[in-house]
mmCIF file of C-alpha atoms in Angstrom:
data_model
loop_
_atom_site.group_PDB
_atom_site.id
_atom_site.type_symbol
_atom_site.label_atom_id
_atom_site.label_comp_id
_atom_site.label_asym_id
_atom_site.label_seq_id
_atom_site.Cartn_x
_atom_site.Cartn_y
_atom_site.Cartn_z
ATOM 1 C CA UNK A 1 0.000 0.000 0.000
ATOM 2 C CA UNK A 2 1.224 3.435 -0.978
ATOM 3 C CA UNK A 3 2.099 5.865 1.802
ATOM 4 C CA UNK A 4 2.324 9.357 0.288
ATOM 5 C CA UNK A 5 3.385 11.106 3.483
ATOM 6 C CA UNK A 6 6.643 13.031 3.287
ATOM 7 C CA UNK A 7 7.263 12.287 6.960
ATOM 8 C CA UNK A 8 5.734 10.075 9.621
ATOM 9 C CA UNK A 9 6.161 12.358 12.637
ATOM 10 C CA UNK A 10 5.097 9.750 15.204
ATOM 11 C CA UNK A 11 7.509 7.150 13.855
ATOM 12 C CA UNK A 12 10.341 9.698 13.528
ATOM 13 C CA UNK A 13 9.816 10.696 17.157
ATOM 14 C CA UNK A 14 9.785 7.056 18.270
ATOM 15 C CA UNK A 15 13.041 6.339 16.375
ATOM 16 C CA UNK A 16 14.625 9.409 18.001
ATOM 17 C CA UNK A 17 13.711 8.095 21.436
ATOM 18 C CA UNK A 18 11.010 10.715 21.929
ATOM 19 C CA UNK A 19 13.442 13.596 21.360
ATOM 20 C CA UNK A 20 11.936 16.118 18.897
ATOM 21 C CA UNK A 21 15.268 17.927 18.427
ATOM 22 C CA UNK A 22 17.023 14.725 17.379
ATOM 23 C CA UNK A 23 14.165 13.818 15.016
ATOM 24 C CA UNK A 24 14.342 17.319 13.479
ATOM 25 C CA UNK A 25 18.152 17.168 13.169
ATOM 26 C CA UNK A 26 18.017 13.781 11.431
ATOM 27 C CA UNK A 27 15.369 15.049 9.005
ATOM 28 C CA UNK A 28 17.359 18.228 8.261
ATOM 29 C CA UNK A 29 20.544 16.203 7.703
ATOM 30 C CA UNK A 30 18.712 13.907 5.270
ATOM 31 C CA UNK A 31 17.287 16.911 3.389
ATOM 32 C CA UNK A 32 20.706 18.613 3.256
ATOM 33 C CA UNK A 33 22.343 15.492 1.813
ATOM 34 C CA UNK A 34 19.626 14.710 -0.750
ATOM 35 C CA UNK A 35 20.913 16.905 -3.613
ATOM 36 C CA UNK A 36 24.336 15.250 -3.429
ATOM 37 C CA UNK A 37 22.864 11.790 -3.017
ATOM 38 C CA UNK A 38 20.546 12.236 -6.021
ATOM 39 C CA UNK A 39 23.541 13.427 -8.047
ATOM 40 C CA UNK A 40 25.504 10.313 -7.057
ATOM 41 C CA UNK A 41 22.554 8.102 -8.008
ATOM 42 C CA UNK A 42 22.214 9.846 -11.391
ATOM 43 C CA UNK A 43 25.951 9.586 -12.121
ATOM 44 C CA UNK A 44 26.068 5.896 -11.213
ATOM 45 C CA UNK A 45 23.002 5.126 -13.340
ATOM 46 C CA UNK A 46 24.394 7.052 -16.330
ATOM 47 C CA UNK A 47 27.587 5.000 -16.020
ATOM 48 C CA UNK A 48 25.487 1.812 -15.608
ATOM 49 C CA UNK A 49 27.572 1.229 -12.465
ATOM 50 C CA UNK A 50 24.975 -0.993 -10.804
ATOM 51 C CA UNK A 51 27.116 -1.809 -7.774
ATOM 52 C CA UNK A 52 27.764 1.846 -6.879
ATOM 53 C CA UNK A 53 24.141 2.689 -7.656
ATOM 54 C CA UNK A 54 23.011 -0.058 -5.253
ATOM 55 C CA UNK A 55 25.363 1.200 -2.504
ATOM 56 C CA UNK A 56 24.069 4.787 -2.770
ATOM 57 C CA UNK A 57 20.425 3.655 -2.939
ATOM 58 C CA UNK A 58 20.865 1.323 0.015
ATOM 59 C CA UNK A 59 22.513 4.042 2.127
ATOM 60 C CA UNK A 60 19.654 6.409 1.226
ATOM 61 C CA UNK A 61 17.158 3.692 2.132
ATOM 62 C CA UNK A 62 18.689 3.455 5.614
ATOM 63 C CA UNK A 63 18.523 7.226 6.077
ATOM 64 C CA UNK A 64 14.862 7.208 4.981
ATOM 65 C CA UNK A 65 14.082 4.486 7.508
ATOM 66 C CA UNK A 66 15.787 6.421 10.332
ATOM 67 C CA UNK A 67 14.030 9.665 9.349
ATOM 68 C CA UNK A 68 10.630 8.000 8.792
ATOM 69 C CA UNK A 69 10.041 9.395 5.286
ATOM 70 C CA UNK A 70 7.584 6.805 3.894
ATOM 71 C CA UNK A 71 7.025 8.161 0.368
ATOM 72 C CA UNK A 72 10.769 8.532 -0.295
ATOM 73 C CA UNK A 73 11.457 5.143 1.293
ATOM 74 C CA UNK A 74 8.956 3.465 -1.052
ATOM 75 C CA UNK A 75 10.496 5.227 -4.068
ATOM 76 C CA UNK A 76 13.964 4.016 -3.025
ATOM 77 C CA UNK A 77 12.615 0.469 -2.555
ATOM 78 C CA UNK A 78 11.316 0.549 -6.151
ATOM 79 C CA UNK A 79 14.683 1.862 -7.366
ATOM 80 C CA UNK A 80 16.520 -0.942 -5.536
ATOM 81 C CA UNK A 81 14.266 -3.493 -7.253
ATOM 82 C CA UNK A 82 15.088 -1.993 -10.686
ATOM 83 C CA UNK A 83 18.813 -2.000 -9.836
ATOM 84 C CA UNK A 84 18.562 -5.693 -8.974
ATOM 85 C CA UNK A 85 16.956 -6.279 -12.395
ATOM 86 C CA UNK A 86 19.616 -4.032 -14.006
ATOM 87 C CA UNK A 87 16.787 -2.626 -16.108
ATOM 88 C CA UNK A 88 18.133 0.749 -17.285
ATOM 89 C CA UNK A 89 14.886 2.352 -18.536
ATOM 90 C CA UNK A 90 12.872 1.263 -15.480
ATOM 91 C CA UNK A 91 15.728 2.338 -13.202
ATOM 92 C CA UNK A 92 15.619 5.792 -14.840
ATOM 93 C CA UNK A 93 11.873 6.023 -14.129
ATOM 94 C CA UNK A 94 12.382 4.808 -10.555
ATOM 95 C CA UNK A 95 15.178 7.355 -10.029
ATOM 96 C CA UNK A 96 12.919 10.141 -11.330
ATOM 97 C CA UNK A 97 10.366 9.119 -8.670
ATOM 98 C CA UNK A 98 13.099 9.159 -5.997
ATOM 99 C CA UNK A 99 14.089 12.663 -7.110
ATOM 100 C CA UNK A 100 10.464 13.871 -6.958
ATOM 101 C CA UNK A 101 10.071 12.528 -3.421
ATOM 102 C CA UNK A 102 13.484 13.942 -2.453
ATOM 103 C CA UNK A 103 12.277 17.347 -3.633
ATOM 104 C CA UNK A 104 9.216 17.048 -1.366
ATOM 105 C CA UNK A 105 11.471 16.197 1.610
ATOM 106 C CA UNK A 106 13.687 19.223 0.881
ATOM 107 C CA UNK A 107 10.639 21.510 0.597
ATOM 108 C CA UNK A 108 9.262 20.216 3.907
ATOM 109 C CA UNK A 109 12.650 20.748 5.599
ATOM 110 C CA UNK A 110 12.829 24.295 4.203
ATOM 111 C CA UNK A 111 9.342 25.004 5.583
ATOM 112 C CA UNK A 112 10.392 23.616 8.984
ATOM 113 C CA UNK A 113 13.491 25.787 9.141
ATOM 114 C CA UNK A 114 11.531 28.927 8.222
ATOM 115 C CA UNK A 115 9.060 28.156 11.025
ATOM 116 C CA UNK A 116 11.876 27.795 13.572
ATOM 117 C CA UNK A 117 13.754 30.912 12.422
#
């Protein structure tokens, strides 16, 4: 089942041991690293370097799990499946979905930081 939420606040809080500051810091760190991570994913896919692509996707998957970002996590899961298949065209589509969800995470983080400022 599709979970379109950018962030699962309750789960993020639980993962952070009930500490809102830690949950917020983890989310901000993920958002800050997303442009670079998406660039690494794109570069690896363009080079058809499936092993490097898998490593970057898997690391991103872990960060999504820790930050409780369900929509991005599901997009990364789909990308990992396409990497396993080594299906270039489907991997490109899956990466585009990851980048769309990454954009939503970055927008949410930007909104959060403007609220706190």
